[in-house]
Short mmCIF file of C-alpha atoms in Angstrom, two decimals:
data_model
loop_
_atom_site.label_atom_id
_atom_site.label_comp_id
_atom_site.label_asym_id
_atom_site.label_seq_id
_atom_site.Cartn_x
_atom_site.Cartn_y
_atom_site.Cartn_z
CA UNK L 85 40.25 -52.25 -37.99
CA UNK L 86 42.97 -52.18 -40.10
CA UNK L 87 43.62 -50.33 -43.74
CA UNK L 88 46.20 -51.49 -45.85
CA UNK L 89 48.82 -48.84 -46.43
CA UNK L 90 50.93 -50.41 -48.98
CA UNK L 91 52.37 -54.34 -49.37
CA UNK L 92 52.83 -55.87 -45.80
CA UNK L 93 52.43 -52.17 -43.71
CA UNK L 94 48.60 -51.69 -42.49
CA UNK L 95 47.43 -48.71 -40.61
CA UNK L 96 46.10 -49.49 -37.26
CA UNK L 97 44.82 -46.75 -35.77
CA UNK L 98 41.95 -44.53 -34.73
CA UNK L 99 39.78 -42.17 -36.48
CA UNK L 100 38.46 -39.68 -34.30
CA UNK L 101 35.48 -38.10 -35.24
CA UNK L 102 34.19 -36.35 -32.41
CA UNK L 103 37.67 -34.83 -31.01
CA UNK L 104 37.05 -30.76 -30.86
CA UNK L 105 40.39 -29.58 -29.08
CA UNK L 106 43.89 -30.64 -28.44
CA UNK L 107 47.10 -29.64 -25.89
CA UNK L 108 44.22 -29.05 -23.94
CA UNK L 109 42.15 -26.50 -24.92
CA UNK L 110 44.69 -24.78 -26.60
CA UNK L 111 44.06 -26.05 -30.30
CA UNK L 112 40.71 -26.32 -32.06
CA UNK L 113 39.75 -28.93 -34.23
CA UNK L 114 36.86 -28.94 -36.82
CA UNK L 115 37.03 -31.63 -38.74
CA UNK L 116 37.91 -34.86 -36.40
CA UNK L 117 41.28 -36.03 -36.16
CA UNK L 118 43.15 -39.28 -36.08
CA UNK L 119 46.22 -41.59 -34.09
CA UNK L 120 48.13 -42.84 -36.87
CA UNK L 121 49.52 -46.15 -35.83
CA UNK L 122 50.74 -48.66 -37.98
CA UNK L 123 51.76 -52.61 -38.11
CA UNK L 124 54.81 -53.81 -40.67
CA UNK L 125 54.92 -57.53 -41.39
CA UNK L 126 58.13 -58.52 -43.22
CA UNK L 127 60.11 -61.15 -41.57
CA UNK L 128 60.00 -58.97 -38.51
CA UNK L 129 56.68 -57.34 -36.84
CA UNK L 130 56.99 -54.12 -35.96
CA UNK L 131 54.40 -51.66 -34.04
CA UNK L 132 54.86 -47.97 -35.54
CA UNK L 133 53.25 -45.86 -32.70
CA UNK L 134 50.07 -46.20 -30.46
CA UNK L 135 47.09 -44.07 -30.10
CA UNK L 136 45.90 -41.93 -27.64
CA UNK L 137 45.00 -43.52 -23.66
CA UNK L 138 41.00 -42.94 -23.91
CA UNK L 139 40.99 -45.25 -26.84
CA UNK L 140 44.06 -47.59 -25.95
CA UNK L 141 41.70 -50.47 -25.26
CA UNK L 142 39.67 -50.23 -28.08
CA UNK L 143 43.42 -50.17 -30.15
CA UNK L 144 44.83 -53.45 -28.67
CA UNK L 145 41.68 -55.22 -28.74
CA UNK L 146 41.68 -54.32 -32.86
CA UNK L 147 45.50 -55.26 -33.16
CA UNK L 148 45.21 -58.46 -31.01
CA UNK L 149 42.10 -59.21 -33.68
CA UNK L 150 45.28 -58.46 -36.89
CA UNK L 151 48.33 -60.41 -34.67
CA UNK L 152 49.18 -62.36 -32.03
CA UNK L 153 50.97 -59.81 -29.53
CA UNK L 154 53.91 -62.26 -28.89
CA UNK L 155 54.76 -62.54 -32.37
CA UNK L 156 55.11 -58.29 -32.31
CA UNK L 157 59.06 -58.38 -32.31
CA UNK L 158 59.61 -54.49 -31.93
CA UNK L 159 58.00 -51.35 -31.08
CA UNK L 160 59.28 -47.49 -32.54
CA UNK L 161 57.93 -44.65 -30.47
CA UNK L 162 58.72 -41.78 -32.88
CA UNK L 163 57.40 -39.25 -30.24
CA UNK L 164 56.49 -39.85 -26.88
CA UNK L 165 54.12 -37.41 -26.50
CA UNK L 166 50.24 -39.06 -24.97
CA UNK L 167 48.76 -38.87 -28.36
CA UNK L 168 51.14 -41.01 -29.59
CA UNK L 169 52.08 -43.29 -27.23
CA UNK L 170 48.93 -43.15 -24.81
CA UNK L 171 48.25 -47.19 -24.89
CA UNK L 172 52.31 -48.49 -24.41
CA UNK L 173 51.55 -49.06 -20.89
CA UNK L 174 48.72 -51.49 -21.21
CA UNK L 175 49.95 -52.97 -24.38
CA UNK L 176 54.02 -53.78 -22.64
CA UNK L 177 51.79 -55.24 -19.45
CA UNK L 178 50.76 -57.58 -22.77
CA UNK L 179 54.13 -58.12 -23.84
CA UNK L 180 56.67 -56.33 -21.41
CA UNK L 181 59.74 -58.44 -23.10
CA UNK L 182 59.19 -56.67 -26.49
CA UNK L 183 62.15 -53.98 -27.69
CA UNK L 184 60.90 -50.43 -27.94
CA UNK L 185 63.32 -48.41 -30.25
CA UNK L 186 63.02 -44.65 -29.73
CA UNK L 187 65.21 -41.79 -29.09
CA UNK L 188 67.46 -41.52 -25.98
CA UNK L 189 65.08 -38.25 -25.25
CA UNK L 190 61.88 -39.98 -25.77
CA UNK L 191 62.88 -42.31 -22.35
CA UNK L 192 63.02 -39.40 -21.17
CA UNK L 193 59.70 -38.23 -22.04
CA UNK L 194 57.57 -42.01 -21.67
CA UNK L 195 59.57 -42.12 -18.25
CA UNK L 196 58.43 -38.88 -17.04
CA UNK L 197 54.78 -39.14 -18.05
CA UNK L 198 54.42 -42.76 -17.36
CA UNK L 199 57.28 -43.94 -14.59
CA UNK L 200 60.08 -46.13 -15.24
CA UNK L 201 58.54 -49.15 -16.50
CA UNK L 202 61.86 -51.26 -16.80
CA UNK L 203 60.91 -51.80 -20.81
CA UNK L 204 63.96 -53.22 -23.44
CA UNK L 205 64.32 -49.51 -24.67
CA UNK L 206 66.78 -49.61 -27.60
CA UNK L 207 67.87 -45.66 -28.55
CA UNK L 208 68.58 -45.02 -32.12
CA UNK L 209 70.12 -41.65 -33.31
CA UNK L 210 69.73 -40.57 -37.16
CA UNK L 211 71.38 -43.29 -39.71
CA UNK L 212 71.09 -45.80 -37.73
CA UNK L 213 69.14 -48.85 -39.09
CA UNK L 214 67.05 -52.03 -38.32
CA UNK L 215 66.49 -54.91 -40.34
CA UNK L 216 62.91 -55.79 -40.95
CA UNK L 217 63.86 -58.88 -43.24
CA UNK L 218 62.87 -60.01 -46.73
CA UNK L 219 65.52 -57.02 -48.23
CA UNK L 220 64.26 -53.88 -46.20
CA UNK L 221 64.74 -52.07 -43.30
CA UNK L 222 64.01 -49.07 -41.43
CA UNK L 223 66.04 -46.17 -41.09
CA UNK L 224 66.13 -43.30 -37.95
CA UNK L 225 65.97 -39.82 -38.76
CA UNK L 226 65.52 -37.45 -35.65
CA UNK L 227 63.74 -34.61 -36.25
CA UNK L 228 64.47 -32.99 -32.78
CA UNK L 229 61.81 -30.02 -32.16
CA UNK L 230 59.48 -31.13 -34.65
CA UNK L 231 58.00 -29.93 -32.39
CA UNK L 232 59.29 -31.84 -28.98
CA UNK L 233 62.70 -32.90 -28.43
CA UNK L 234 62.42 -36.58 -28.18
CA UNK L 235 60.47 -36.62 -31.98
CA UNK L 236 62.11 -38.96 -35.20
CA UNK L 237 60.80 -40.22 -38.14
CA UNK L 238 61.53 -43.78 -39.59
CA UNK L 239 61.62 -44.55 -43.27
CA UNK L 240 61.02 -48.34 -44.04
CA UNK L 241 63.30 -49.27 -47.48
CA UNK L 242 62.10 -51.43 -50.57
CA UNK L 243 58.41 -49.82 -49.72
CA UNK L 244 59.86 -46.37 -49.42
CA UNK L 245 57.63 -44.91 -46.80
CA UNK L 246 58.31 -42.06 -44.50
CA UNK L 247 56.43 -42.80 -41.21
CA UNK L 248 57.25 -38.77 -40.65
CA UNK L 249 55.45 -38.66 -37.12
CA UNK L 250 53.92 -35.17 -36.20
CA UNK L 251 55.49 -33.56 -38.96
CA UNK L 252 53.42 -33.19 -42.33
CA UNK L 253 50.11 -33.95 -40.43
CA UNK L 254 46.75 -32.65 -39.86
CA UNK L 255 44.22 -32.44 -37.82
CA UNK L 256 41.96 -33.69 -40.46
CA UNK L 257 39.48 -37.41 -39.94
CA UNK L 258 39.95 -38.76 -43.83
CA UNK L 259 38.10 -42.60 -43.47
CA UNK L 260 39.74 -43.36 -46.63
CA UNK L 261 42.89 -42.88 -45.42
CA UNK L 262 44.88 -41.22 -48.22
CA UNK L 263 45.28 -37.97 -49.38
CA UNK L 264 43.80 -38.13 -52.88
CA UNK L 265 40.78 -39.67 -50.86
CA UNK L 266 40.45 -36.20 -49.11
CA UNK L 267 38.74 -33.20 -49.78
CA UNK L 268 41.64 -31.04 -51.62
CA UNK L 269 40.50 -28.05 -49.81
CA UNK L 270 40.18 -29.36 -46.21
CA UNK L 271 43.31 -31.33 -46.57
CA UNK L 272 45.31 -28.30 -47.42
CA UNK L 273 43.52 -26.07 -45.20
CA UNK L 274 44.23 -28.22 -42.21
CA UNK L 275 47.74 -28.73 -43.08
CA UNK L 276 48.66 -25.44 -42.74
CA UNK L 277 46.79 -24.68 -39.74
CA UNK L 278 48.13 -27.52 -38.10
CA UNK L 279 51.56 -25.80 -39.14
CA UNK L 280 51.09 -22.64 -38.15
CA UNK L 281 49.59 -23.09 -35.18
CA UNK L 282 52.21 -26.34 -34.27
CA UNK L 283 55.06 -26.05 -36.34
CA UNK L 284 55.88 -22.10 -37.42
CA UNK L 285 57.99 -21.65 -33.86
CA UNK L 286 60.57 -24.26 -35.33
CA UNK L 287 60.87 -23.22 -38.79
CA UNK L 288 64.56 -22.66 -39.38
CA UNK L 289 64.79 -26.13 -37.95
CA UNK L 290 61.76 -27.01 -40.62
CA UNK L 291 64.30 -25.96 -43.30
CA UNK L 292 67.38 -27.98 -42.14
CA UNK L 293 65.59 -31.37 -41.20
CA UNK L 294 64.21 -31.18 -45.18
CA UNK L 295 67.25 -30.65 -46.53
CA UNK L 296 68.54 -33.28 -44.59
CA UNK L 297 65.56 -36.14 -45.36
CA UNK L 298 66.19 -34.62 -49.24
CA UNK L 299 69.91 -35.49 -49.22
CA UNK L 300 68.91 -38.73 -47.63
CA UNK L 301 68.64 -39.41 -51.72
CA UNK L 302 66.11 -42.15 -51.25
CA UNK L 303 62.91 -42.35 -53.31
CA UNK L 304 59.96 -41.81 -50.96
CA UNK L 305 56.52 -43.31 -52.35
CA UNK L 306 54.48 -42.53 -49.27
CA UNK L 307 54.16 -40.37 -46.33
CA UNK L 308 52.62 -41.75 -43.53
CA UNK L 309 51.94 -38.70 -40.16
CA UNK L 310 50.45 -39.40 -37.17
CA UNK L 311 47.54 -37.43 -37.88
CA UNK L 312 45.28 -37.15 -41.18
CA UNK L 313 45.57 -38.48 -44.40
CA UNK L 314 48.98 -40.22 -45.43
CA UNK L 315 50.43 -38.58 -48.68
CA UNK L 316 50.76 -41.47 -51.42
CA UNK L 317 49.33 -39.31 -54.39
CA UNK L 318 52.10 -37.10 -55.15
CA UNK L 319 53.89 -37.49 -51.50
CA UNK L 320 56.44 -34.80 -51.94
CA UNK L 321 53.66 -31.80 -52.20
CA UNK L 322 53.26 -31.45 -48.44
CA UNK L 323 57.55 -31.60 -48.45
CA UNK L 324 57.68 -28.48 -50.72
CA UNK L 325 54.93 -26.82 -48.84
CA UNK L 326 56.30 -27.37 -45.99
CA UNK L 327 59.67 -25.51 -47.72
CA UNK L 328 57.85 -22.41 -48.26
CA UNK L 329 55.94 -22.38 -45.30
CA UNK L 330 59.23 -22.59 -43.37
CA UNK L 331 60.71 -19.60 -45.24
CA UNK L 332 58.86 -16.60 -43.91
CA UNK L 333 55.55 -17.54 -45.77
CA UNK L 334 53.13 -15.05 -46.89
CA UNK L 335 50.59 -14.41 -49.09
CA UNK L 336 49.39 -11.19 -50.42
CA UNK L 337 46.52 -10.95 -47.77
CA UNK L 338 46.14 -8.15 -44.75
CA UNK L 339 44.51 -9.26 -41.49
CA UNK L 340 42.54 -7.52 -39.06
CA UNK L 341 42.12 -8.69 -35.73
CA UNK L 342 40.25 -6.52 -32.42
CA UNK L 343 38.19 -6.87 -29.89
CA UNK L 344 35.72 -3.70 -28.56
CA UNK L 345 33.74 -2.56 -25.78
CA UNK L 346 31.19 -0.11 -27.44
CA UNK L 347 32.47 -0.70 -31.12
CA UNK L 348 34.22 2.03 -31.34
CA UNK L 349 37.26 0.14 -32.36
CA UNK L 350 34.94 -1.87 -34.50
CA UNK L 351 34.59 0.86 -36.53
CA UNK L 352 38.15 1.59 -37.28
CA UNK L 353 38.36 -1.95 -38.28
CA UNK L 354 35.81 -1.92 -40.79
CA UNK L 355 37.45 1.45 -42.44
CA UNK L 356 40.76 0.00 -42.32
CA UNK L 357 39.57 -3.33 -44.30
CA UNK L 358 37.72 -1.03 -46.65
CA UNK L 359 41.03 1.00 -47.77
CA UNK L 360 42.99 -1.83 -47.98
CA UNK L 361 40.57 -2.87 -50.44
CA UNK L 362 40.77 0.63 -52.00
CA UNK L 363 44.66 1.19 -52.34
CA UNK L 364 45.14 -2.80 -53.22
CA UNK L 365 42.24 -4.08 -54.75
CA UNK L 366 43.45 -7.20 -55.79
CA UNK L 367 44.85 -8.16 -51.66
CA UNK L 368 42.90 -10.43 -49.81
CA UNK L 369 41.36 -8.98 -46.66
CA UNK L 370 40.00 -10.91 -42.99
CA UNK L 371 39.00 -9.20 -40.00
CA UNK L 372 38.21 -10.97 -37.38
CA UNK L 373 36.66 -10.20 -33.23
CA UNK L 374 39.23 -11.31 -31.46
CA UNK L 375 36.56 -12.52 -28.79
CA UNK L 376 33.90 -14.38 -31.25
CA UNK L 377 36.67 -16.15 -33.39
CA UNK L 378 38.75 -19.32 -32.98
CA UNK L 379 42.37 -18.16 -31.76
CA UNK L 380 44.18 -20.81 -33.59
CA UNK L 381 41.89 -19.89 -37.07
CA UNK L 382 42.66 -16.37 -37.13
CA UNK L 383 46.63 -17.41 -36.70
CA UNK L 384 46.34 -19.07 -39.66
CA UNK L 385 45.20 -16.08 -41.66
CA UNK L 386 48.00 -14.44 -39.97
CA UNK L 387 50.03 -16.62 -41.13
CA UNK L 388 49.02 -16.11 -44.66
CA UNK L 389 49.61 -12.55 -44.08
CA UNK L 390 52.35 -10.05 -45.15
CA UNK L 391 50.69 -7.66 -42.74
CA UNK L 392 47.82 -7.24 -39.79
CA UNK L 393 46.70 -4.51 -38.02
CA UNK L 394 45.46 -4.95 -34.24
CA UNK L 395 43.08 -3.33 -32.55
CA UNK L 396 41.39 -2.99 -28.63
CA UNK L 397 39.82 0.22 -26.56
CA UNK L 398 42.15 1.12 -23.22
CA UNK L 399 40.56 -0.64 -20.19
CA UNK L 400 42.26 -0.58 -16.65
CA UNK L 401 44.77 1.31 -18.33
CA UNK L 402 45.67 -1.19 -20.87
CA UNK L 403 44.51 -3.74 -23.33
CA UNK L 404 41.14 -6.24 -23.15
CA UNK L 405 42.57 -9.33 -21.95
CA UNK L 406 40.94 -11.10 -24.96
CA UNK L 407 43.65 -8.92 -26.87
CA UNK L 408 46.49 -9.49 -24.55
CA UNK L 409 45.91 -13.21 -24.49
CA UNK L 410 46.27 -13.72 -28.29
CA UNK L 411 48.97 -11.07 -28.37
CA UNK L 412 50.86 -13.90 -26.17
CA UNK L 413 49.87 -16.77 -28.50
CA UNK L 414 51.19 -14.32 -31.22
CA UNK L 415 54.45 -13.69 -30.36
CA UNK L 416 54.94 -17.80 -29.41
CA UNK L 417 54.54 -18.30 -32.93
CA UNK L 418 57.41 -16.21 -34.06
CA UNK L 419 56.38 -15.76 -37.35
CA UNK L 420 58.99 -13.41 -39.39
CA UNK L 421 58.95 -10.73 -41.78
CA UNK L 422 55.32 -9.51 -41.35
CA UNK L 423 54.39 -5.55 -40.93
CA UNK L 424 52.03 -4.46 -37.79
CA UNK L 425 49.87 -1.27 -37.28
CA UNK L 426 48.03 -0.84 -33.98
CA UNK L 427 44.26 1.49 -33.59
CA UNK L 428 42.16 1.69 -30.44
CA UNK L 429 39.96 4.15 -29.15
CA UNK L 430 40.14 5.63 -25.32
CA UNK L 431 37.89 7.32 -22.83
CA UNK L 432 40.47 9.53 -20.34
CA UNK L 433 44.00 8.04 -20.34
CA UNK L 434 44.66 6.11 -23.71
CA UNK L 435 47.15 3.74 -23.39
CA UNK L 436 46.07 0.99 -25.30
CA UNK L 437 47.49 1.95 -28.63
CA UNK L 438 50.82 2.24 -27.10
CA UNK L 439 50.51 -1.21 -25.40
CA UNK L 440 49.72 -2.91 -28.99
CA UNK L 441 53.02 -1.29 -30.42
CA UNK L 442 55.04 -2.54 -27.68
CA UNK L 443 53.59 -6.02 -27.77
CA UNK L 444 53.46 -6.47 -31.59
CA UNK L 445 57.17 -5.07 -31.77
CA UNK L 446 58.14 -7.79 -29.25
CA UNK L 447 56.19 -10.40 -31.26
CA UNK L 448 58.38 -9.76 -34.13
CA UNK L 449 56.70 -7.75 -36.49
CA UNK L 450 57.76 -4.13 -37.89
CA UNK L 451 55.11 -2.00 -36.16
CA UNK L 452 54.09 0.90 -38.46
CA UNK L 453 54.83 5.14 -36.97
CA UNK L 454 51.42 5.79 -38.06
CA UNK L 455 48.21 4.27 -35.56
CA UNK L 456 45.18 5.46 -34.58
CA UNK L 457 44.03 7.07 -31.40
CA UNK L 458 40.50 7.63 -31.18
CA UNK L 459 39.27 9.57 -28.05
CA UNK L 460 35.85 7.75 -26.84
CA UNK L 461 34.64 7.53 -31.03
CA UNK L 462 36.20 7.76 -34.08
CA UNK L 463 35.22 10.64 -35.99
CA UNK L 464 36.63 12.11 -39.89
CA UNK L 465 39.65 13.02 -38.23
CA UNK L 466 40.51 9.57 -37.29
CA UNK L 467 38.86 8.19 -40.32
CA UNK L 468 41.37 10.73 -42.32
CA UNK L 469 44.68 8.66 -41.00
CA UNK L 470 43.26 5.36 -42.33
CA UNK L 471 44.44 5.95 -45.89
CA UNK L 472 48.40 6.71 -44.21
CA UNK L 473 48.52 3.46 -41.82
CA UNK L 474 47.13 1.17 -44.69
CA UNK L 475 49.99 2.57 -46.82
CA UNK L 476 51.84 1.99 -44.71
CA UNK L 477 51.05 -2.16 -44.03
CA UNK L 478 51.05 -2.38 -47.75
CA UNK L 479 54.65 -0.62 -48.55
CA UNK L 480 57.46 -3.31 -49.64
CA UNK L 481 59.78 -1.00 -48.11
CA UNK L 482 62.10 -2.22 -45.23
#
């Protein structure tokens, strides 16, 4: 079915309500998602993206229903990735003739996932420019390792929209399609999940590709992603979020983050969140079990953070591998400027502690002197250096 995005540009794709992960397992989603795709009708026809392969039936059927398939005169894949182009194959058997316009890296990418097809691939590089007729016409930007190397956005002139592909997207089902049609709350929390969890790795890249679509100097009405609601109420507030996200972003918030055996190192948790609270009553505090609590949520409360402190008992001489494993996904994200303090406890040889320095200096983060070491159960005299490592997280000190 298709929703009008603005003039002769509909949005064509599918809302999925039921979706609950994506790369896999790897990313969690809790409020649906959707395949942006979208159909301009000027003097030219042109296919902006497909949908995903489970439901790439379901999306030609609907955009055979809006067009006749011959009359489609070109196709731009912004991003090759499945999600995105997951129904080319069955809709080129349809019309194998039509020009796809893409990236010289995104041949790459549909060749490698889906064989060489033979299709009329056209590569574009940033400024280059089709004409869509009736005055307007679409303009490459690519926006190379947001967030795979083959990824552009395309912004269509006269209607001034932005299709902006992966970046400024969510994870987010909106059935009214737009932004201001969202819940405020939702929108914005997905957004910078979505970023955090997607994006953060790239961010001096972030920077330069928005100072580059800025000095474009070209009025942009709407944003249109790939995923979630497109931007048309105040489009440029996901752009300047996106600006301070990519510049080290934090908020004044400490996170803790453990897992335990015999809560022991629960219990250091809970004191530490209780004298952050004391020495800085007015900074937001999370803790989180490591092994009840959606990985890619508690990155996003990292990522809000200007400090976390990580916990886990010595096992096998060494960390739980709940710990280890999000340690990894921590240090992937590269986030910057962010202070780290490590507390465990230990039965006989009490490594653990030293493991979480190690790993959290190698993720990035400035890894406080002061940690805690408590043998088999924390007691008042590892209760009495709570007050010092907290300090410690919250100093603005280099």
């Amino acid at each position: 079915m298709k929703k009008l995005v603005k003039n002769n540009v509909d949005w064509v794709g599918y809302i999925d309500w039921e979706l609950d992960s994506f790369h896999g397992d790897d990313y969690s989603i809790m409020n649906g998602s959707s395949q942006n795709a979208y159909l301009i009708r000027e003097e030219k026809n042109i296919l902006v993206d497909t949908v995903w392969a489970p439901h790439r039936f379901e999306f030609i059927e609907n955009l055979k229903s809006e067009i006749d398939l011959e009359e489609i005169d070109y196709i731009i894949i912004n991003h090759g990735e499945i999600d995105h182009s997951g129904a080319i194959v069955d809709l080129m058997k349809l019309i194998p003739e039509t020009p796809i316009y893409c990236t010289a890296n995104a041949i790459k990418s549909l060749e490698g996932q889906y064989g060489k097809q033979d299709w009329n691939f056209n590569v574009v590089k940033t400024g280059d420019s089709l004409d869509i007729g009736n005055g307007k016409s679409l303009i490459f930007v690519e926006m190379k390792m947001l967030h795979w190397p083959d990824s552009m956005a395309v912004y269509m002139t006269g209607d001034n929209i932005l299709f902006s592909n992966d970046a400024f997207g969510q994870h987010y089902a909106v059935e009214e399609l737009f932004n201001d049609k969202a819940d405020p709350c939702l929108l914005d929390r997905e957004a910078m999940k979505y970023y955090a969890n997607i994006l953060n790795p790239f961010s001096p890249l972030v920077s330069k590709k928005i100072e580059e679509v800025v000095g474009l100097g070209v009025p942009i009405d709407i944003i249109a992603p790939s995923h979630g609601a497109i931007w048309r109420d105040n489009p440029l507030q996901i752009v300047e979020k996106y600006a301070k996200w990519a510049d080290a972003y934090s908020e004044d918030q400490v996170t803790i983050v453990f897992d335990t055996m015999w809560e022991g190192t629960t219990k250091i948790a809970y004191e530490i969140a209780r004298e952050v609270s004391k020495q800085s009553p007015d900074t937001i505090v999370k803790v989180f079990n490591i092994a009840k609590t959606d990985k890619n949520e508690i990155m996003t409360e990292v990522f809000k953070s200007k400090a976390i402190a990580v916990g886990s008992p010595t096992v096998g001489n060494n960390i739980l591998s709940t710990v280890a494993g999000w340690l990894h996904f921590l240090k992937s994200l590269k986030f910057k400027n962010k202070r780290a303090a490590a507390f465990g406890c230990y039965g006989w040889s009490g490594e653990g502690v030293q493991v979480l320095v190690e790993k959290l200096e190698d993720a990035g983060f400035k890894v406080s002197d002061v940690n805690i070491k408590s043998m088999w159960n924390p007691d008042e005299s590892d209760f009495e250096k709570v007050p010092e490592l907290v300090s410690s997280l919250l100093s603005q000190e280099d």
